[in-house]
Coordinates of N, CA and C and ligand atoms in Angstrom, one line a residue:
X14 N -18.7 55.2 61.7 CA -17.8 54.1 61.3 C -17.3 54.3 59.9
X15 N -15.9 54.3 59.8 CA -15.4 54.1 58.4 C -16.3 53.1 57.1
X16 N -16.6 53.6 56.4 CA -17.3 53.1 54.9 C -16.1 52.4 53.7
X17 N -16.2 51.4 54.0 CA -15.1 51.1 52.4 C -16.0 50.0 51.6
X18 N -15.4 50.2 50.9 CA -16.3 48.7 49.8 C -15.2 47.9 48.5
X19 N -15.4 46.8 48.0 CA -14.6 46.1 46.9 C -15.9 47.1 46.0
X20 N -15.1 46.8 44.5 CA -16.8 47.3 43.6 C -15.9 46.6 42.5
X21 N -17.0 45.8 41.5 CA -16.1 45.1 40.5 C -18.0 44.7 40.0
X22 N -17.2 43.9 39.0 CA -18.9 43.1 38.1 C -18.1 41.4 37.9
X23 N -18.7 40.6 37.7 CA -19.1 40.2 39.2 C -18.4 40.4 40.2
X24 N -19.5 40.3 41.1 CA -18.6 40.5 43.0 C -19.2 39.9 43.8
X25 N -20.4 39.1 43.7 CA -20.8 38.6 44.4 C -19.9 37.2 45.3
X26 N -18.7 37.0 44.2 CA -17.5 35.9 44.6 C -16.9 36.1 45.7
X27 N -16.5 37.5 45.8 CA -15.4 38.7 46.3 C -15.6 37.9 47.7
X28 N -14.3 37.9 48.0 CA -13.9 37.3 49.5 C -13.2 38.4 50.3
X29 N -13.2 39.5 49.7 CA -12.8 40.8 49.9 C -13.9 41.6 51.2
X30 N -15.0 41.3 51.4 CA -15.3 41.7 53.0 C -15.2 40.9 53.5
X31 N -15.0 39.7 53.9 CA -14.2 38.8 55.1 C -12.9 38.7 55.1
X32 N -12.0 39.1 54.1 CA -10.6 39.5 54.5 C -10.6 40.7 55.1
X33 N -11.4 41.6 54.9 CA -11.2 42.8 55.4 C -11.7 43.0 56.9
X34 N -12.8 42.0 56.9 CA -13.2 42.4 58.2 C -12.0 41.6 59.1
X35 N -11.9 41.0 59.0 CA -10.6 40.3 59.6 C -9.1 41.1 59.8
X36 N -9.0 42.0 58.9 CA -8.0 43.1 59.2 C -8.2 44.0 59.9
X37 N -9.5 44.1 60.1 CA -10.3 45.4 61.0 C -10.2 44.3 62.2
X38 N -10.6 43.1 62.8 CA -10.8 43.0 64.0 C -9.0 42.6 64.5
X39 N -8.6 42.1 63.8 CA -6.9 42.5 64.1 C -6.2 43.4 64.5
X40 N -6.7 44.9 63.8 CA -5.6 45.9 64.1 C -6.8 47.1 64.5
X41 N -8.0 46.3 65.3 CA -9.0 47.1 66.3 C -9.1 48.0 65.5
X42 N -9.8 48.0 64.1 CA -10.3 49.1 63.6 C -12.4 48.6 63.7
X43 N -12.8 49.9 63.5 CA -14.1 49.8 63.2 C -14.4 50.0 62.4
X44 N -14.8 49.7 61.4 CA -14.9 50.1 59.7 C -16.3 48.7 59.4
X45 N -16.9 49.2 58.2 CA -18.0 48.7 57.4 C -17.0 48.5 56.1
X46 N -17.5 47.2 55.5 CA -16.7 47.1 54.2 C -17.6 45.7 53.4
X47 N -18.1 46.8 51.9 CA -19.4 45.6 51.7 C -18.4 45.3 49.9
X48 N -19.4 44.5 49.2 CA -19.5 44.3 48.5 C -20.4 45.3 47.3
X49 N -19.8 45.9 46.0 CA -20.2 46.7 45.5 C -20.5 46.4 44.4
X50 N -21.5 45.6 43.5 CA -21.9 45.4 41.9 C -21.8 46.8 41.7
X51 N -20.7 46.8 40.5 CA -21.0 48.3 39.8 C -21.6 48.0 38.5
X52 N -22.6 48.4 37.8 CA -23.0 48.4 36.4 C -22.0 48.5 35.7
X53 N -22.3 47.9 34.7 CA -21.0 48.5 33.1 C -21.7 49.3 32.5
X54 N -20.7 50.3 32.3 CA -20.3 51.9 31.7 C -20.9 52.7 32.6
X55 N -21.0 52.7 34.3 CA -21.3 53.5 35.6 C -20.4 53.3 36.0
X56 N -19.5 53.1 35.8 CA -17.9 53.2 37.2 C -18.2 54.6 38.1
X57 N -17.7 55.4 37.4 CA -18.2 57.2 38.0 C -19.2 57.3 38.9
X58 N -20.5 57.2 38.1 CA -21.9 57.4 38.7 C -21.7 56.7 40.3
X59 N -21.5 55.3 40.1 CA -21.2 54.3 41.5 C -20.7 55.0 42.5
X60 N -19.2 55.0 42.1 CA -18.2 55.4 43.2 C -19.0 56.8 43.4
X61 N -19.1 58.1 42.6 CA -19.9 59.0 42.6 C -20.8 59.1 44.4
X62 N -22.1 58.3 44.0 CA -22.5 58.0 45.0 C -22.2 57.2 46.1
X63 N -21.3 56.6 46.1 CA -20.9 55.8 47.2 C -20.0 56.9 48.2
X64 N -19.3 57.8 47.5 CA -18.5 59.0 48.3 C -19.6 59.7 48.7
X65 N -20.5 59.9 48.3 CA -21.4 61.2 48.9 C -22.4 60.6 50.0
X66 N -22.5 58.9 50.0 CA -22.6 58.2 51.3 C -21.7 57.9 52.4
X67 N -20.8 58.9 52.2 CA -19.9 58.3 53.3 C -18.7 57.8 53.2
X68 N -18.5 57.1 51.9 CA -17.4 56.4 51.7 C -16.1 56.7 51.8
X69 N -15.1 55.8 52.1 CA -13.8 56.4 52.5 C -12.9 56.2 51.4
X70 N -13.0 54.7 51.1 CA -12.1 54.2 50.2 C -12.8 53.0 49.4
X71 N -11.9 52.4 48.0 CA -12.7 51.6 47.3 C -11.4 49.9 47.1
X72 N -11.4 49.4 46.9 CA -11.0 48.3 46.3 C -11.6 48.0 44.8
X73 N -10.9 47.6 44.0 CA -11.1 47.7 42.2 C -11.0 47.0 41.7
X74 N -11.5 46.0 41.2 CA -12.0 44.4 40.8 C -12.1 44.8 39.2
X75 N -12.1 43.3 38.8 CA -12.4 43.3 37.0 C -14.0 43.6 37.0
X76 N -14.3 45.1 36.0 CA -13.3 44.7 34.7 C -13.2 46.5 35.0
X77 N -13.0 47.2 36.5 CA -12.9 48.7 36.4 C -11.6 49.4 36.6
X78 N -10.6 48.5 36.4 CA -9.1 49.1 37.1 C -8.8 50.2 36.1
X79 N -9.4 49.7 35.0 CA -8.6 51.0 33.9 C -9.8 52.6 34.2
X80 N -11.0 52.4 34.6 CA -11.8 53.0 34.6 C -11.4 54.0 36.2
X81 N -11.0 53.4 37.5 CA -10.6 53.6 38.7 C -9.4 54.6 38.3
X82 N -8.2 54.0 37.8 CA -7.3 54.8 37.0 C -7.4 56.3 36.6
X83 N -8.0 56.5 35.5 CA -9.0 57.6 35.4 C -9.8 58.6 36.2
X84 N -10.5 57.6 37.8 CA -10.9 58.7 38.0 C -10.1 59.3 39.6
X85 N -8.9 58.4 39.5 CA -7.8 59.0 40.4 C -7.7 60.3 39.6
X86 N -7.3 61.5 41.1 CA -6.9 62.5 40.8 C -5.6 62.8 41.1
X87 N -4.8 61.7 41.7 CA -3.2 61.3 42.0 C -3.1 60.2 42.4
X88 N -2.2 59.5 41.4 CA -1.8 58.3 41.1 C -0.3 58.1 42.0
X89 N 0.2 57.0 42.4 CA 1.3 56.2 42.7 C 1.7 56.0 41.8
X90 N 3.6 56.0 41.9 CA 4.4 55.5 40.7 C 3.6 54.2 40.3
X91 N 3.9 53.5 40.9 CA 4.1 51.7 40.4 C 2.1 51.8 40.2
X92 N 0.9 52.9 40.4 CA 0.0 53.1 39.4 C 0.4 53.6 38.1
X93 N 0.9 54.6 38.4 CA 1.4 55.0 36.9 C 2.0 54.0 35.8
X94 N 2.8 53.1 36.5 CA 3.7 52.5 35.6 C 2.3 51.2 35.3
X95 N 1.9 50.7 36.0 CA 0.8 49.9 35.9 C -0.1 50.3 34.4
X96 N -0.7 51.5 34.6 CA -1.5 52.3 34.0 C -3.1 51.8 34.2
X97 N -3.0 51.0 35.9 CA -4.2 50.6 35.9 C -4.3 51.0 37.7
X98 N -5.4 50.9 38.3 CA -5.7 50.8 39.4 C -6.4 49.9 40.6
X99 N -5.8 49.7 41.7 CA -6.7 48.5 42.6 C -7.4 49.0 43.6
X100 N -7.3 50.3 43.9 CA -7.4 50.7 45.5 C -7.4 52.6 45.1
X101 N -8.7 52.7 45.6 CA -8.9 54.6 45.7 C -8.8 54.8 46.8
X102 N -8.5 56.3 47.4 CA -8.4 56.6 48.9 C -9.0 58.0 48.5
X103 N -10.1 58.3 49.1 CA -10.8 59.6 49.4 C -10.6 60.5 50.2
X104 N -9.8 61.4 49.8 CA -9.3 62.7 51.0 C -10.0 64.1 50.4
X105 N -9.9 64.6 51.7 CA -10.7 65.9 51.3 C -10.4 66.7 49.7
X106 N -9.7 66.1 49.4 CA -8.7 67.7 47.9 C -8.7 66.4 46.8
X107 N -8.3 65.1 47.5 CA -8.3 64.7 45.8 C -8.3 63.6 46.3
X108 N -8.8 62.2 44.9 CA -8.3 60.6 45.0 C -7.5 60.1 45.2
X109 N -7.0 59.4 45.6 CA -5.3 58.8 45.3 C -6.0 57.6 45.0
X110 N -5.4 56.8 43.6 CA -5.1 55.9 43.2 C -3.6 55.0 43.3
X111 N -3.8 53.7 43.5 CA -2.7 52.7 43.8 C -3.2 51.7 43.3
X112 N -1.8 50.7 42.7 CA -2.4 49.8 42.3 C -0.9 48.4 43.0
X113 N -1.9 47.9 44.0 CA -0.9 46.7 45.1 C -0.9 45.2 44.1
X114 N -1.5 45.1 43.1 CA -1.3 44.0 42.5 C -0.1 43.2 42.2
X115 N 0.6 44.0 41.8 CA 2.4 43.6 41.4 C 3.0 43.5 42.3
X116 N 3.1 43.9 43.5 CA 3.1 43.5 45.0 C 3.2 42.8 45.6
X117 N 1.6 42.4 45.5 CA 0.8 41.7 46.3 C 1.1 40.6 46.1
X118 N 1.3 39.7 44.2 CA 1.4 38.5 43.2 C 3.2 38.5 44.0
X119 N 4.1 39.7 43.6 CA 5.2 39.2 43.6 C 5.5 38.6 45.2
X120 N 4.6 38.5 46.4 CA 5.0 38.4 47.4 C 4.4 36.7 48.2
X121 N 3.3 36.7 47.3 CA 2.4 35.8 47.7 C 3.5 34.7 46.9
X122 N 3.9 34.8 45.7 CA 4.9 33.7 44.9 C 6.4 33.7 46.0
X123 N 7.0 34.6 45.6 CA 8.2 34.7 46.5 C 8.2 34.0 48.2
X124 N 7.6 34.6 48.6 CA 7.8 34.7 50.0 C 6.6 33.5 50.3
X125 N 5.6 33.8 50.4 CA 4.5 32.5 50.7 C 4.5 30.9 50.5
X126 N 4.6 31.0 48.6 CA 5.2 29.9 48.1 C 6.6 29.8 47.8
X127 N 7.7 30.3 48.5 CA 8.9 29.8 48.4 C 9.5 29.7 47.1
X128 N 9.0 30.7 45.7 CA 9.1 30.0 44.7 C 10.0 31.5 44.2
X129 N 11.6 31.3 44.0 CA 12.0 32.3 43.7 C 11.8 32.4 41.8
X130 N 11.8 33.3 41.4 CA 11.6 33.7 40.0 C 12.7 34.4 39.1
X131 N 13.7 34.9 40.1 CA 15.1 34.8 39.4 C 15.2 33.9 38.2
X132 N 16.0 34.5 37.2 CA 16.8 33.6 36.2 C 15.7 31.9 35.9
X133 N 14.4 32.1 36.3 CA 12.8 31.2 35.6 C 12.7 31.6 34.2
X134 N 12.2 30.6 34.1 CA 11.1 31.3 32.7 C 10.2 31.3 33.3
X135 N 9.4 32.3 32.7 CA 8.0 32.6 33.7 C 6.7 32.9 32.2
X136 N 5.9 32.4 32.4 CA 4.7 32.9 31.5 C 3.5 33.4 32.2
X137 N 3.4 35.1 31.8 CA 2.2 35.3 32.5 C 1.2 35.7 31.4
X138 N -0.7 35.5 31.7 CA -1.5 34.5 31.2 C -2.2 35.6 30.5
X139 N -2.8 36.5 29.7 CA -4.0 37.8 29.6 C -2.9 39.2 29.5
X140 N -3.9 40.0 28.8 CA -3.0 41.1 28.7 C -4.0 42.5 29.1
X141 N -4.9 42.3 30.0 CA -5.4 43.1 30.7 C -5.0 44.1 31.9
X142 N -6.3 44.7 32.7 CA -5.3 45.5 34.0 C -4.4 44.2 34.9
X143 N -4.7 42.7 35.3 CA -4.0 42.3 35.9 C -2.6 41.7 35.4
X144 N -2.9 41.8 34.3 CA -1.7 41.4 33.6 C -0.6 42.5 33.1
X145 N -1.0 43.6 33.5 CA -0.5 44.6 33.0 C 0.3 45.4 34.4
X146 N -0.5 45.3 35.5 CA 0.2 45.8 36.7 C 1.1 44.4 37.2
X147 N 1.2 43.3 36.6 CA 2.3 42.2 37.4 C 3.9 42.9 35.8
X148 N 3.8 43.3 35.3 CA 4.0 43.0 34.3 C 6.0 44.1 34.9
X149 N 5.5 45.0 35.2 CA 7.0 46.0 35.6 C 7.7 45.1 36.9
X150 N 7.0 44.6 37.9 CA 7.3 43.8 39.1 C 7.9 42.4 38.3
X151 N 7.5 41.9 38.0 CA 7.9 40.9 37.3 C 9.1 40.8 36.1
X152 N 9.3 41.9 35.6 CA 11.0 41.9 34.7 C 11.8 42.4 35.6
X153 N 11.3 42.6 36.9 CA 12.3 43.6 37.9 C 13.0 42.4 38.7
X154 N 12.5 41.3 38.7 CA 12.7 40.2 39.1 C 13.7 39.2 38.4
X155 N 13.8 40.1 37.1 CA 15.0 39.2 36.5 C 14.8 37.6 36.1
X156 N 13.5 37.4 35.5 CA 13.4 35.8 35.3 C 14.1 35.7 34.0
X157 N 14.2 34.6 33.2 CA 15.4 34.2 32.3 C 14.6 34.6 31.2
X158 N 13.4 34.3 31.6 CA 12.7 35.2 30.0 C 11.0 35.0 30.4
X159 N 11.0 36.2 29.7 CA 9.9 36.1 30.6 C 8.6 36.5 29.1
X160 N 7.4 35.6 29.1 CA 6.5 35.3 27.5 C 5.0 35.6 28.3
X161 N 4.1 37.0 27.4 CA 3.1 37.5 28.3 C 2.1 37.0 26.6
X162 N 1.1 36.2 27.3 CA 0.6 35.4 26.2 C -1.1 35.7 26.3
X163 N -1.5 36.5 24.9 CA -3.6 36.2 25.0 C -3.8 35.8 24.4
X164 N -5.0 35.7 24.8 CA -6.4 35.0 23.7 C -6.0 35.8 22.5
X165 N -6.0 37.3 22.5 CA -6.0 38.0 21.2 C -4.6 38.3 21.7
X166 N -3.7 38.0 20.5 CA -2.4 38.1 20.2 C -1.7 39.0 20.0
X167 N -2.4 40.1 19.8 CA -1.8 41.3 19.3 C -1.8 42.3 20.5
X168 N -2.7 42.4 21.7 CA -2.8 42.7 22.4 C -1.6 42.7 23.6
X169 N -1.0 40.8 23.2 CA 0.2 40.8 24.4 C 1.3 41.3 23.8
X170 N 1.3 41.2 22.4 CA 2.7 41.8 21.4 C 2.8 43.1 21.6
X171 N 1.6 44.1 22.1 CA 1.7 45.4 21.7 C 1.8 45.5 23.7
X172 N 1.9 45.5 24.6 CA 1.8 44.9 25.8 C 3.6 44.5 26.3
X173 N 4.3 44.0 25.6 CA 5.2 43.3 25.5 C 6.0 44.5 25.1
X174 N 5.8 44.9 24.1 CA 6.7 45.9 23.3 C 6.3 47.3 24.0
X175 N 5.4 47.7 24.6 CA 5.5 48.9 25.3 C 6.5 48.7 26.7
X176 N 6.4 47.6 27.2 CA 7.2 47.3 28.6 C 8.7 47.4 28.6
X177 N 9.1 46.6 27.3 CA 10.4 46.7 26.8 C 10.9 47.8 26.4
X178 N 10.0 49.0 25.8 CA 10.5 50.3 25.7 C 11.3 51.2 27.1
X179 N 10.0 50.7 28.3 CA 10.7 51.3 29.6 C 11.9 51.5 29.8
X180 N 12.5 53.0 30.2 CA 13.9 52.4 30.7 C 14.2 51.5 31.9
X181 N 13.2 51.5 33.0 CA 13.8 49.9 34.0 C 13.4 49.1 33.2
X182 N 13.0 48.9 32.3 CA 13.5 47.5 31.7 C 14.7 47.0 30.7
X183 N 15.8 48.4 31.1 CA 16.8 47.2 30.1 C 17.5 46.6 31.0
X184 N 17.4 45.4 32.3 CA 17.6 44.7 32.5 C 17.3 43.6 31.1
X185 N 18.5 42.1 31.7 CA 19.1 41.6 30.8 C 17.6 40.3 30.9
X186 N 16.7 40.9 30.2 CA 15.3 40.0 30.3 C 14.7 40.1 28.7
X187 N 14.7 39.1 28.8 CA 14.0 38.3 27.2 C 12.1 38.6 27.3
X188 N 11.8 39.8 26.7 CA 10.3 39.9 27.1 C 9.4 39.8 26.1
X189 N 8.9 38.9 25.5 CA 7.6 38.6 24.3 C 6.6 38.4 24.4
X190 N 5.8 38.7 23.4 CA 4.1 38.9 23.9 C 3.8 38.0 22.4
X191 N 2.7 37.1 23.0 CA 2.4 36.0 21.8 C 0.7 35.8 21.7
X192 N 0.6 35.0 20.6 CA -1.1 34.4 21.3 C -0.8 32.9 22.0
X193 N -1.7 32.3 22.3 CA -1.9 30.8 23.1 C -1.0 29.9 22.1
X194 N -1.4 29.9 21.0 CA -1.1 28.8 20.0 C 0.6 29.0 20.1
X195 N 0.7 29.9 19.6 CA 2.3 30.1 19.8 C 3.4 29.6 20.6
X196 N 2.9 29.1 21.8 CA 3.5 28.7 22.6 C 4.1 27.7 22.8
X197 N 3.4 26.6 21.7 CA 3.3 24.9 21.5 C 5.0 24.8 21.2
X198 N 5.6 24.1 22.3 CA 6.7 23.6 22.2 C 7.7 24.5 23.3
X199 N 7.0 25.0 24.0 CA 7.8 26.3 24.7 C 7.5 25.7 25.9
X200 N 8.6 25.3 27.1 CA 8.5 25.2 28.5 C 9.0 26.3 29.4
X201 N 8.1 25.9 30.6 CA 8.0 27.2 32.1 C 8.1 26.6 33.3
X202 N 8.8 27.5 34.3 CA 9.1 27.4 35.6 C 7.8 27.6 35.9
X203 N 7.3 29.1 35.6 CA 6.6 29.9 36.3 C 5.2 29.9 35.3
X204 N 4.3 29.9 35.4 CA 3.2 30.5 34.9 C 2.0 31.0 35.5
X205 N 1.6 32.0 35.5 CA 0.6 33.0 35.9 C -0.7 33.2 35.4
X206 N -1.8 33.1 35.5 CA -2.6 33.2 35.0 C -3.3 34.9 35.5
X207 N -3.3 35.0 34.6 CA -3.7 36.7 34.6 C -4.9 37.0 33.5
X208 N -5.7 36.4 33.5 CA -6.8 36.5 32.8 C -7.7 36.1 33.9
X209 N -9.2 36.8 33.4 CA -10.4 36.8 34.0 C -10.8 35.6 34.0
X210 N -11.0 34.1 32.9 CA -10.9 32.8 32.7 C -11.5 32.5 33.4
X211 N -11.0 33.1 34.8 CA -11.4 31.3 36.2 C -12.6 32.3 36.4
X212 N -13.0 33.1 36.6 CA -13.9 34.2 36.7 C -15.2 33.1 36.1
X213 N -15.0 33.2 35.5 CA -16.3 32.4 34.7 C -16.0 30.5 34.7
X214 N -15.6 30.3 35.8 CA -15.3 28.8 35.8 C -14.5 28.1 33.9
X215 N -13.6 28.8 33.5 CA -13.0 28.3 32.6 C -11.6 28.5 33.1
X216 N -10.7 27.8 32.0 CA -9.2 27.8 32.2 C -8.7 28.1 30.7
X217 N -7.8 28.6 30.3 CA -7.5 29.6 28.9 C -7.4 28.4 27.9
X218 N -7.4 28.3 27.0 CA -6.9 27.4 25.7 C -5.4 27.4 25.2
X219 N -4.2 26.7 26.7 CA -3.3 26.6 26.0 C -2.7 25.3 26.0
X220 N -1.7 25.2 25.1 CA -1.0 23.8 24.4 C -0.7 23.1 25.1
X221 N -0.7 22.1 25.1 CA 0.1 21.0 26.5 C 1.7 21.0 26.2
X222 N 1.7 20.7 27.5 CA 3.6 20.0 27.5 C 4.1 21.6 28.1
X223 N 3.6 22.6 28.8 CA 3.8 24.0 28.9 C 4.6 24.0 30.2
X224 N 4.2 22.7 30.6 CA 4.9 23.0 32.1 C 6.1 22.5 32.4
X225 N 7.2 22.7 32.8 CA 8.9 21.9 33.2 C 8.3 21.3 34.3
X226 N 8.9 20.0 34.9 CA 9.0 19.5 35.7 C 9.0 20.2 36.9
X227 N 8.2 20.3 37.9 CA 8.5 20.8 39.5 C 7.8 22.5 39.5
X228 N 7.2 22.9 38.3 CA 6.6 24.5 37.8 C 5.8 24.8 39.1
X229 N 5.4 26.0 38.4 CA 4.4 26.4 39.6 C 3.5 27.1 39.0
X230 N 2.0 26.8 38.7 CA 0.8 27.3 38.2 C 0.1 28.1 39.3
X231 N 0.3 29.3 38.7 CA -0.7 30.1 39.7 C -1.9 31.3 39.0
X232 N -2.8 30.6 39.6 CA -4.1 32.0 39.4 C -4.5 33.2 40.3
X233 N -4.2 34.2 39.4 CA -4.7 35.9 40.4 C -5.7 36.0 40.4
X234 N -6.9 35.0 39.8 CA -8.4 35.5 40.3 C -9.2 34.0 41.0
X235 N -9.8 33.7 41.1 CA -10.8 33.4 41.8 C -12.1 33.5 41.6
X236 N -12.7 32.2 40.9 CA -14.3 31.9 40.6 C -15.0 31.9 41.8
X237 N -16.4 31.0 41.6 CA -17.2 31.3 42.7 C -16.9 30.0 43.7
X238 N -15.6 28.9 43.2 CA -15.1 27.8 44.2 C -16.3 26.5 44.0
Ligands
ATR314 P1 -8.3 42.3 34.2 O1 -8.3 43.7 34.8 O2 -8.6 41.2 35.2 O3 -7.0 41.9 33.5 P2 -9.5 42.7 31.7 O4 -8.7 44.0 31.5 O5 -11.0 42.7 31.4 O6 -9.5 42.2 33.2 O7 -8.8 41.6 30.9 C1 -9.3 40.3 30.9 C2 -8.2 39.4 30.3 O8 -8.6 38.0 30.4 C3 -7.9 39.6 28.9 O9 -6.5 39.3 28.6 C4 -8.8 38.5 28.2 O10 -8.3 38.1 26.9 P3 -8.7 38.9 25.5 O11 -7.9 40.2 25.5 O12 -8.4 38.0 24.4 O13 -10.2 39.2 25.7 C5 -8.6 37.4 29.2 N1 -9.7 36.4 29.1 C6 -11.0 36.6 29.6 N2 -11.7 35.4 29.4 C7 -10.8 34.5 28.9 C8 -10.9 33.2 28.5 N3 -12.1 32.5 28.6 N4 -9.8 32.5 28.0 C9 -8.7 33.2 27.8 N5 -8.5 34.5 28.2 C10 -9.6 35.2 28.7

């Protein structure tokens, strides 16, 4: 039977084997798909031995995307452009890395919630791997301006200003990277939460009055509920 696993720190949250097993009894596959604590600073060692068990493929949770990244041995454009990873595939000759995040966010807003992001202002939340793979999907979208905001400030400025160097981004998109505080007096259609935050049962420290009338607040991660 096929071997796959999520592996992240925490994972014990991960709703990631009952989604999966549910796509396995859907499209009649047989496959095993567990939950993987990986230690911090063992990403390698883990996956390491999890391939030499069998393993087929991984799923890549906070805080290893940039580490998954790395130990792809061929990357997808939209990973490359990412510069992070969600998803390993183990074939005989090499890894392939992908990363479906910018995807996955732009489709679950779009399409699921009805919420088009054209010509929005949109604020997305952290300037990490999740924030970093919505980040190309998201100017591609054309929102009216679009403000990538952290805890540490310099992080979304330097984040902000590598995206805008891309050439698909000289579309006609207003793209700035700030800290929290900065934001006081600034309103949004759209805001994203792309920080780890809910991870640990918190919500980020930002200014009130952030939201326009009718917005749409959405979080990419998921505490323990
Ligand atoms: P991920 O791959 O999920 O983005 P990450 O690369 O570890 O994970 O990045 C975590 C992000 O969540 C960062 O933007 C981090 O902010 P800092 O750069 O200032 O550390 C953000 N984050 C984590 N905990 C937070 C909290 N309690 N409030 C606000 N931001 C938080």
């Amino acid at each position: 039977m096929d071997r796959y696993a999520v592996i992240g720190n925490p994972i014990a949250h991960s709703k990631s084997p009952r989604i999966h097993a549910l796509f396995a009894a859907q499209t009649a596959q047989a496959l095993s798909y567990e939950a993987l604590l990986g230690p911090l600073g063992a990403f390698a060692a883990t996956v390491d031995a999890f391939r030499a068990a069998g393993g087929r493929g991984l799923n890549v949770t906070v805080p290893f995307k940039l580490d998954a990244f790395t130990y792809a041995t061929r990357r997808t454009p939209r990973a490359e452009a990412a510069g992070a990873v969600n998803t390993l595939a183990f074939g005989p000759d090499e890894v392939l890395g992908d990363n479906t995040d910018g995807a996955g966010l732009l489709r679950d807003i779009t399409v699921n919630l009805g919420c088009p992001l054209t010509e929005r202002r949109v604020l997305l939340l952290g300037a990490g791997g999740a924030a970093r793979g919505s980040l190309l999907p998201l100017l591609l979208t054309e929102p009216a301006r679009l403000v990538v905001a952290n805890r540490s400030s310099a992080k979304a400025v330097a984040l902000a200003a590598e995206f805008a160097r891309l050439p698909s981004c000289a579309v006609a998109v207003k793209l700035e990277g700030c800290g929290f505080a900065d934001l006081a007096g600034a309103q949004f259609d759209v805001v994203i939460n792309a920080t780890s935050a809910s991870l640990g049962d918190a919500a980020p420290d930002l200014p009130a009055g952030l939201y326009a009338p009718g917005s749409l607040a959405y979080d990419m991660m998921y505490g323990k509920g």
